Coordinates of C-alpha atoms and ligand atoms in Angstrom, one line a residue:
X1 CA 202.7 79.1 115.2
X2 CA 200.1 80.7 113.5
X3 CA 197.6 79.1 115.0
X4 CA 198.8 80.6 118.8
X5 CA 199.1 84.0 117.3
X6 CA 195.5 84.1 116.2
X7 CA 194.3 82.7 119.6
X8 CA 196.4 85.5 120.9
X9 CA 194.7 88.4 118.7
X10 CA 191.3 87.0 119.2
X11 CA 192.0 87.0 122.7
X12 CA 192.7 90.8 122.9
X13 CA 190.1 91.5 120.7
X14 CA 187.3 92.5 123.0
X15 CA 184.7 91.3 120.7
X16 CA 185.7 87.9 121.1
X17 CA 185.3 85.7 124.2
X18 CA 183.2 84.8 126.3
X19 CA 182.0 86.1 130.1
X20 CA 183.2 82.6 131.2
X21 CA 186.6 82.6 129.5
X22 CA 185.3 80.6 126.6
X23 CA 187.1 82.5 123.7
X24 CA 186.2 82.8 119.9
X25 CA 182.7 83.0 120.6
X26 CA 181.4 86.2 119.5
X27 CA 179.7 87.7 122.2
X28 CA 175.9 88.0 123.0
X29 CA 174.6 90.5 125.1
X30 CA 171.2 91.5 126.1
X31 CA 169.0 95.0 127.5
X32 CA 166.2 94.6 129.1
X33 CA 163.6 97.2 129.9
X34 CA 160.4 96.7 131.2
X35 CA 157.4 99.3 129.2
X36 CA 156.3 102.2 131.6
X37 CA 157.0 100.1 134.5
X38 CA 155.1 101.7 137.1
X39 CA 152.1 102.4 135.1
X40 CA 152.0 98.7 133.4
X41 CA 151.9 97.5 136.9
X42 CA 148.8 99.9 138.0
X43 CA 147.6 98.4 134.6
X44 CA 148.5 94.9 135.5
X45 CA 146.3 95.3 138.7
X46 CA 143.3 97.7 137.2
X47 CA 142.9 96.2 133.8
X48 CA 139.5 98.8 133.3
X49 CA 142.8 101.3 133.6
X50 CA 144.1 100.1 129.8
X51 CA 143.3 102.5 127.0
X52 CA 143.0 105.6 129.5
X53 CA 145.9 107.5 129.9
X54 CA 147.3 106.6 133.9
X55 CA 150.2 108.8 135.2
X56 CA 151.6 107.3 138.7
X57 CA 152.8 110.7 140.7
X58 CA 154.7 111.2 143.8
X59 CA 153.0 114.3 145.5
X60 CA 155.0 116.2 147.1
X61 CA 152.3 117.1 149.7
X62 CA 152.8 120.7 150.0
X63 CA 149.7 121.6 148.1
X64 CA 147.0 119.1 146.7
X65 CA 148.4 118.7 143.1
X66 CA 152.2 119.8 143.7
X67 CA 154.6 117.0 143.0
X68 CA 156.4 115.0 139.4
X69 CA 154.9 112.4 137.5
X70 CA 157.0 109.5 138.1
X71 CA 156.1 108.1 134.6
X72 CA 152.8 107.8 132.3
X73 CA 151.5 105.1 129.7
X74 CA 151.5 105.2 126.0
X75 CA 148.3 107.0 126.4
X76 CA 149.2 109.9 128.5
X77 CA 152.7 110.1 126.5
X78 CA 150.2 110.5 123.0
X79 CA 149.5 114.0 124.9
X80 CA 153.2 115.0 126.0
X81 CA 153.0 113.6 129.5
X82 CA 156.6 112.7 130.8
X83 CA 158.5 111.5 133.8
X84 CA 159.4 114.2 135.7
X85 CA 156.3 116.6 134.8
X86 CA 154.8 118.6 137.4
X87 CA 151.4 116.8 138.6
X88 CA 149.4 120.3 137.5
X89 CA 151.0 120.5 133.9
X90 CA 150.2 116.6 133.8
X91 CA 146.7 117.2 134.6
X92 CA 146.6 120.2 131.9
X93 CA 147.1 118.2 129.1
X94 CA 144.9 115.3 130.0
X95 CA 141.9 117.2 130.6
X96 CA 139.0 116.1 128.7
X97 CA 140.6 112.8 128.3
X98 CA 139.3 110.5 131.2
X99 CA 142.7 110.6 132.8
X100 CA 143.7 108.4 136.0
X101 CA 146.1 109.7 138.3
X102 CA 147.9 107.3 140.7
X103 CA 149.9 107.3 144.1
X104 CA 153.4 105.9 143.6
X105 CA 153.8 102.8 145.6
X106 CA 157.5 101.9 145.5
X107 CA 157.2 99.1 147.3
X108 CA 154.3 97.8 145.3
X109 CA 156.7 98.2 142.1
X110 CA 160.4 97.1 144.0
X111 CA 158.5 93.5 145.1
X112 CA 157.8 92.9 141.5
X113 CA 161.1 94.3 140.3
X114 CA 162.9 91.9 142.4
X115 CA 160.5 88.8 140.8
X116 CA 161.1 89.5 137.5
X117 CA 165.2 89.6 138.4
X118 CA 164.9 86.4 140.4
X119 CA 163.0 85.0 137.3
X120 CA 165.8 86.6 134.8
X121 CA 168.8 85.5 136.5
X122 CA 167.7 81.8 135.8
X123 CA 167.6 82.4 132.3
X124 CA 170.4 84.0 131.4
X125 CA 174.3 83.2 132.3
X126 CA 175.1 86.5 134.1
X127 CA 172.4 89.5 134.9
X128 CA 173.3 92.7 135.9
X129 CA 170.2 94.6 136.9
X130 CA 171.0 98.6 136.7
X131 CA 167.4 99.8 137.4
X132 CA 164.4 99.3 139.1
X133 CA 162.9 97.6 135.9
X134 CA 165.9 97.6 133.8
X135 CA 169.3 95.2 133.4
X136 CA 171.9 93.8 131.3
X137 CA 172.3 90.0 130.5
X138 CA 175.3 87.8 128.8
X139 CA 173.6 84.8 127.1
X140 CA 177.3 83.9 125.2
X141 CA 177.7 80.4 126.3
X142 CA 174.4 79.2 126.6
X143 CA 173.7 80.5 123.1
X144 CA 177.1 79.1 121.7
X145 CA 177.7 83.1 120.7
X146 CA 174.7 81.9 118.0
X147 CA 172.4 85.1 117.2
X148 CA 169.1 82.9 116.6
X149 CA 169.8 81.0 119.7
X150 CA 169.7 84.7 121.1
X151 CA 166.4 85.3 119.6
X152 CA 164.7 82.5 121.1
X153 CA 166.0 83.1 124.8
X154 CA 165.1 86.7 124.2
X155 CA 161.7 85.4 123.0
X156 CA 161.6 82.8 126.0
X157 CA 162.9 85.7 128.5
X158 CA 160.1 87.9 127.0
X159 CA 157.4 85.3 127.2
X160 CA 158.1 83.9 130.9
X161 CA 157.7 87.8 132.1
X162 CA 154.4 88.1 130.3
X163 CA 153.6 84.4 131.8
X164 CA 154.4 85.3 135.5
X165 CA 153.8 88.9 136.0
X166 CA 151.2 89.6 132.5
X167 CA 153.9 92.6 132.4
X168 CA 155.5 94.0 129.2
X169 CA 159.1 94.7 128.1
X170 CA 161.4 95.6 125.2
X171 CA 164.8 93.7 124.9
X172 CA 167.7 94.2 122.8
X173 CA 170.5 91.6 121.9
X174 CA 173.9 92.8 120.6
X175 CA 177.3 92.4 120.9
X176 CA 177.9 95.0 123.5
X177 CA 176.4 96.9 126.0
X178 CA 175.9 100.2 124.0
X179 CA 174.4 98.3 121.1
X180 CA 171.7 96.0 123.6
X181 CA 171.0 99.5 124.6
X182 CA 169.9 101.0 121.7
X183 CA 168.4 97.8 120.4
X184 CA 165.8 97.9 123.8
X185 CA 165.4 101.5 123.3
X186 CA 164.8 101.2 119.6
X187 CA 162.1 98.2 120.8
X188 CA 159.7 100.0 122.7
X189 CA 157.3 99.0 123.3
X190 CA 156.9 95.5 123.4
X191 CA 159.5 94.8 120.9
X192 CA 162.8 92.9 120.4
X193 CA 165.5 94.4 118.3
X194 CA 168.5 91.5 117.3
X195 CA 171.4 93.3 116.2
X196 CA 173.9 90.6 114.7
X197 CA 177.8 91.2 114.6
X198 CA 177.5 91.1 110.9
X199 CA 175.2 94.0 110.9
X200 CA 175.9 96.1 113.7
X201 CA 178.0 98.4 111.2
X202 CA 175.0 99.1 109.0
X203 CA 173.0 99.2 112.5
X204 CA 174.4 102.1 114.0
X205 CA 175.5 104.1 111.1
X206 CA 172.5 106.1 110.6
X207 CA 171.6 106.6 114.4
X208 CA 171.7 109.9 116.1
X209 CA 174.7 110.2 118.3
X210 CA 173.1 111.8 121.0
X211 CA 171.4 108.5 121.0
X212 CA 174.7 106.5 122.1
X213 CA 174.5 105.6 125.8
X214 CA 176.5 108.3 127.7
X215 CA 176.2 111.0 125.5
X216 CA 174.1 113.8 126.8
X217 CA 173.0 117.0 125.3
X218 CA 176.7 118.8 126.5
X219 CA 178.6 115.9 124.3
X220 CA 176.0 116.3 121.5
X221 CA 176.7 119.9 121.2
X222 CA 180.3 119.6 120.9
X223 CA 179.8 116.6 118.2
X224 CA 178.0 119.4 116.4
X225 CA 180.7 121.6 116.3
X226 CA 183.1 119.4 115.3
X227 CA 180.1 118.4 112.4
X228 CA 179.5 114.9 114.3
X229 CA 175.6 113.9 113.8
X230 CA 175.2 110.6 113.4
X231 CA 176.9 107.6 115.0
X232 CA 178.5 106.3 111.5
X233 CA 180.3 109.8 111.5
X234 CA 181.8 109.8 115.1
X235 CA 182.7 105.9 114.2
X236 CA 184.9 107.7 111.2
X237 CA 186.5 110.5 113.4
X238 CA 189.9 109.8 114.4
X239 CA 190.4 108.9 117.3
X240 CA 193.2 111.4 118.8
X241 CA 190.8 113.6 117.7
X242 CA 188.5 112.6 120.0
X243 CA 190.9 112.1 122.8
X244 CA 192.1 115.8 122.3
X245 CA 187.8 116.7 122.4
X246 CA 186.9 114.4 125.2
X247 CA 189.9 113.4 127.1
X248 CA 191.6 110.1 127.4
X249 CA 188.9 108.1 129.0
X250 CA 185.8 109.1 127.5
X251 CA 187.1 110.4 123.7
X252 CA 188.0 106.2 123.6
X253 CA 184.5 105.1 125.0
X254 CA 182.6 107.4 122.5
X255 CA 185.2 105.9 119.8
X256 CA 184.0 102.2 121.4
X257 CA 180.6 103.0 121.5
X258 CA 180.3 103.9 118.0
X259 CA 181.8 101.2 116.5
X260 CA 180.2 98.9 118.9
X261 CA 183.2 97.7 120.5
X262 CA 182.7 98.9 124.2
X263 CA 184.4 95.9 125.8
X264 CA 182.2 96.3 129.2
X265 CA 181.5 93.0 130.7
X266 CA 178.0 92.0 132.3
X267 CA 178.7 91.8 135.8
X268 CA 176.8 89.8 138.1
X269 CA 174.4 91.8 140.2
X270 CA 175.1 92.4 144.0
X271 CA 174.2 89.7 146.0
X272 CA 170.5 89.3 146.9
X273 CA 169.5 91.7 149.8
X274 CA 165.4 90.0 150.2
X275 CA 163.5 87.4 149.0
X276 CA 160.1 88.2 148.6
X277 CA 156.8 86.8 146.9
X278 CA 153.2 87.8 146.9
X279 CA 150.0 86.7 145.9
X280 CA 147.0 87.8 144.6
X281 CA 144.0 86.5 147.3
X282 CA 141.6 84.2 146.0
X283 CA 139.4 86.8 147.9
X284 CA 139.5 90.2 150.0
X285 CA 139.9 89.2 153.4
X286 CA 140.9 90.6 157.2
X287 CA 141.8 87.8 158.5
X288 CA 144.8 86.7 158.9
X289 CA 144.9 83.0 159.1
X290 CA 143.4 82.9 155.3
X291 CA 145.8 85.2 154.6
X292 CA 149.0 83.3 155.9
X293 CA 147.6 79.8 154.3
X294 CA 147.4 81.1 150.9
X295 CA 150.9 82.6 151.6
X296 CA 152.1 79.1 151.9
X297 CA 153.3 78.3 148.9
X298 CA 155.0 81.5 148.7
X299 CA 157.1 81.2 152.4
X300 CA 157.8 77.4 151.1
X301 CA 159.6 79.2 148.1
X302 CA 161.5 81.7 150.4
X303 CA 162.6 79.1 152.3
X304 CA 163.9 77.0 149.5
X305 CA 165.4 80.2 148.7
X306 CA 167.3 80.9 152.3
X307 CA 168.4 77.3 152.1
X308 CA 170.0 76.9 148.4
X309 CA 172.0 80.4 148.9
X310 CA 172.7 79.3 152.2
X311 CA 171.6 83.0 153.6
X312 CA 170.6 83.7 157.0
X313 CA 168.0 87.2 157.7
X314 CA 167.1 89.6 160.6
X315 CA 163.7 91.0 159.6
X316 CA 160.8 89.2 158.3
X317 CA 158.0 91.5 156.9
X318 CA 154.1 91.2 155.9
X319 CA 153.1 92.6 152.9
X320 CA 149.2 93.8 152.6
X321 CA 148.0 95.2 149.7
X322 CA 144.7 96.7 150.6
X323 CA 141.6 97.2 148.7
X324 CA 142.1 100.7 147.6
X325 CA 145.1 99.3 146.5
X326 CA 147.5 101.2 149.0
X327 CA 150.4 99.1 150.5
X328 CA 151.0 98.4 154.0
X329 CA 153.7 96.8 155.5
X330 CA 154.8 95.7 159.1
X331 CA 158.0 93.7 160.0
X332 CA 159.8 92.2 162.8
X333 CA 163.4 91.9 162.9
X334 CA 165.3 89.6 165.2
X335 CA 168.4 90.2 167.2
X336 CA 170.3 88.5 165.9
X337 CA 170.5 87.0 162.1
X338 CA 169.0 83.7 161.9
X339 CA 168.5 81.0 159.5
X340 CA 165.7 78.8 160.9
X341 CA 162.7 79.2 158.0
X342 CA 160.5 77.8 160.0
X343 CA 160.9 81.5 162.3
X344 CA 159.0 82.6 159.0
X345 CA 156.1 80.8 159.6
X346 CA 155.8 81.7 162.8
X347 CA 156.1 85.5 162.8
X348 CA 154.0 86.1 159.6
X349 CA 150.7 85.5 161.0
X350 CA 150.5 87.8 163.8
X351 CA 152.0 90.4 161.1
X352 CA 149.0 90.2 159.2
X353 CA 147.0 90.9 162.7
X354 CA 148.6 93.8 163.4
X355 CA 148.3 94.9 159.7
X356 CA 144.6 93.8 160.2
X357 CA 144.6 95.3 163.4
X358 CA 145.6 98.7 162.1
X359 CA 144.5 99.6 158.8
X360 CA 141.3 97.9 159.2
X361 CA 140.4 97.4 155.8
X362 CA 139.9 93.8 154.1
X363 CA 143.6 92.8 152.0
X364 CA 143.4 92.2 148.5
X365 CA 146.8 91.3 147.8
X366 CA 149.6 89.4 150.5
X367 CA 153.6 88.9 150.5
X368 CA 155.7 88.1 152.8
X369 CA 159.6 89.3 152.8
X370 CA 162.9 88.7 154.5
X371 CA 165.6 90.8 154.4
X372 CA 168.9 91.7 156.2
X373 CA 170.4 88.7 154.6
X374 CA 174.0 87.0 155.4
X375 CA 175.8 84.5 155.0
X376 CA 174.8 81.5 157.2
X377 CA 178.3 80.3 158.0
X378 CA 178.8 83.8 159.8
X379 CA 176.0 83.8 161.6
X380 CA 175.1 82.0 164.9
X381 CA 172.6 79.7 163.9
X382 CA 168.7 79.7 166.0
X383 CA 169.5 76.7 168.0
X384 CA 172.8 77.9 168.7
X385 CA 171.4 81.4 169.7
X386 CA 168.6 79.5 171.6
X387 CA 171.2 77.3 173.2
X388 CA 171.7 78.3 177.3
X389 CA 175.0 79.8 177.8
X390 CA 177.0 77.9 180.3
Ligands
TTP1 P1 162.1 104.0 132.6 O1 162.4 102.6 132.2 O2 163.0 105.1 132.2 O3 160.6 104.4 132.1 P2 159.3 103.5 132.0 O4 159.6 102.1 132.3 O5 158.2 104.2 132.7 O6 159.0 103.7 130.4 P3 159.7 103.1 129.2 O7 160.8 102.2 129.7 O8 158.6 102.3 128.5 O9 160.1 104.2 128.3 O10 162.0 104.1 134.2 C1 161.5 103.0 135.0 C2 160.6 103.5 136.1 O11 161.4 104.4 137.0 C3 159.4 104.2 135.7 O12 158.3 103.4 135.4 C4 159.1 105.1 136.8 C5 160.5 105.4 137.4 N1 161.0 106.7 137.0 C6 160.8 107.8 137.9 O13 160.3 107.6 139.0 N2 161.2 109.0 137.5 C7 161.8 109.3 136.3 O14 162.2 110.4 136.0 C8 162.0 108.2 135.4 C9 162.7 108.4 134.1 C10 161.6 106.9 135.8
MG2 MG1 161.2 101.1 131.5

């Protein structure tokens, strides 16, 4: 009898059980965040870049300099450079300081986003990506709820990024989403921050509470009036009092968050809109045959992607990364959705003509990518499609 009573309380207890339904395994779950995503990656590609400060900008175009930086390395950051500056302010503080100042190229950054996710979601036992370089993991069964079996996946997760992409990122492993959080955030850059059930107490304590996921400057404030700093004081305040401050919803998740009991699950991502992959030529080239044969490898890997999720697509595009390091693209969608791989082959060649064709410049870079994916089942297949009505 008291055995099923104790299943029963562990049960409820949110801390306990696993994404899978395994129960009494505490839980493990894990931030990731790749470091100044969009800068790293100009770094990745322009090593001479590393040690200068680089802000990537989007211009807004209505005068030469107006527009935001999107975000800035360590480097431009050591001079008060954010995300979100104007380009002229930006500039300001750099001067004098060798500074580079890049074109955003969202697609450039999205292909690689979507890589590292691939890459992730084979690692982990459920990934829920919430940004374009950021997302939350459960490792709780694979780990067996262990926290130095977390450390090594996070050191294995943190290694095959650096491996595959030479790109940088800060995790954090805790027990729930708002402690992961603060563990990447508290990790950057580079670093890893393992934040046990045993210690999580003594962890958020001392923390700012405007640090808490969720809580913005408004909440702060009114955590100041009521003489709430730190974390290990809103964890003490009681929790109608909270309720009566915050309302129902959030005066629990702020009372959850500080104690490190938000029970939010990891959530499996939305299904996979693209597959994508992209190389690096062994040199800069127009032509597109070379291109398209060193792309091999790369369609062989979509295809064995299309297959094993059983997805059809509609559109099929060429990725050329050009020597000045813009990004082109140019697609072809079909009619209808189809799920013949070999249709990949076939198109991607005289993409890269036209590409050719129209930027004239030599490619440094290729991908290809398909997209408008579905489920094959639902879809007329090529040979029926191809198949003369009677
Ligand atoms: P962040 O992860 O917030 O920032 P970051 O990766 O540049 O730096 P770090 O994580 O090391 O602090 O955002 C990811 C990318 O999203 C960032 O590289 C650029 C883009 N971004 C914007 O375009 N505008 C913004 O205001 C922010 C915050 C990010
Ligand atoms: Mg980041």
């Amino acid at each position: 009898m008291d055995e099923i009573q104790d299943h029963t309380h562990r049960l409820q207890n949110p801390l306990n059980g696993g994404p899978q339904g395994i129960p009494f395994l505490p839980k493990v779950i894990g931030h990731i965040d790749l470091d100044y995503f969009y800068a790293q990656v100009e770094e990745v590609e322009n090593p001479s870049l590393k040690g200068r400060p680089v802000i990537v900008c989007v211009f807004s175009g209505r005068t030469e300099d107006s527009g935001v930086v999107s975000t800035a390395n360590y480097k431009a950051r050591e001079f008060g450079v954010h995300s979100g500056m104007p380009i002229v302010q930006a500039k300001k503080r750099l001067e004098g300081h060798d500074p580079e100042v890049i074109r955003m190229d969202h697609e450039k950054y999205e292909v690689i986003s979507n890589r590292i996710m691939e890459e992730l979601g084979q690692m982990v036992d459920v990934l829920e990506p919430t940004g374009i370089d950021e997302a939350f993991f459960d490792v709780t069964s694979s780990t067996g709820g262990d926290y130095s079996q977390a450390r090594r996946s996070a050191e294995s997760i943190k290694a095959a990024i650096t491996r595959s992409e030479n790109l940088s990122c800060s995790i954090g492993i805790g027990r729930s989403k708002v402690v992961a959080k603060l563990g990447s955030d508290m990790a950057k850059p580079g670093g890893l921050t393992i934040i046990s059930p045993e210690t999580t107490e003594s962890f958020l304590a001392p923390l700012d509470a405007s640090k808490l996921y969720g809580v913005g400057p408004k909440t702060t404030s009114v955590l100041e009036e009521m003489d709430i700093r730190t974390v290990g004081e809103l964890a003490k305040t009681s929790p109608t009092e909270l309720e009566r401050r915050f309302g129902r919803k959030f005066g629990r998740y702020l009372q959850a968050a500080a104690t490190g009991t938000d029970a939010d699950p990891v959530v499996a991502g939305l299904e996979p809109v693209q597959f994508s992959r992209i190389v690096t030529l062994r040199r800069n080239t127009r032509d597109p045959k070379e291109v398209t044969e060193q792309l091999s490898e790369g369609m062989k890997y979509i295809q064995g992607k299309l297959t094993s999720s059983g997805k059809s697509f509609k559109t099929v595009t060429a990725v050329g990364i050009l020597t000045d390091l813009s990004t082109k693209t140019k697609s072809k969608t079909f009619e209808t959705a189809v799920s013949d791989p070999t249709l990949i082959r076939e198109t991607v060649p005289a993409l890269f003509d036209e590409l050719s064709k129209t930027t004239g410049k030599e490619f440094r870079r290729a991908g290809v990518r398909v997209s408008g994916l579905g489920d094959v089942e639902n879809q007329t297949s090529l040979s029926e499609f191809l198949r003369p009505a009677r």
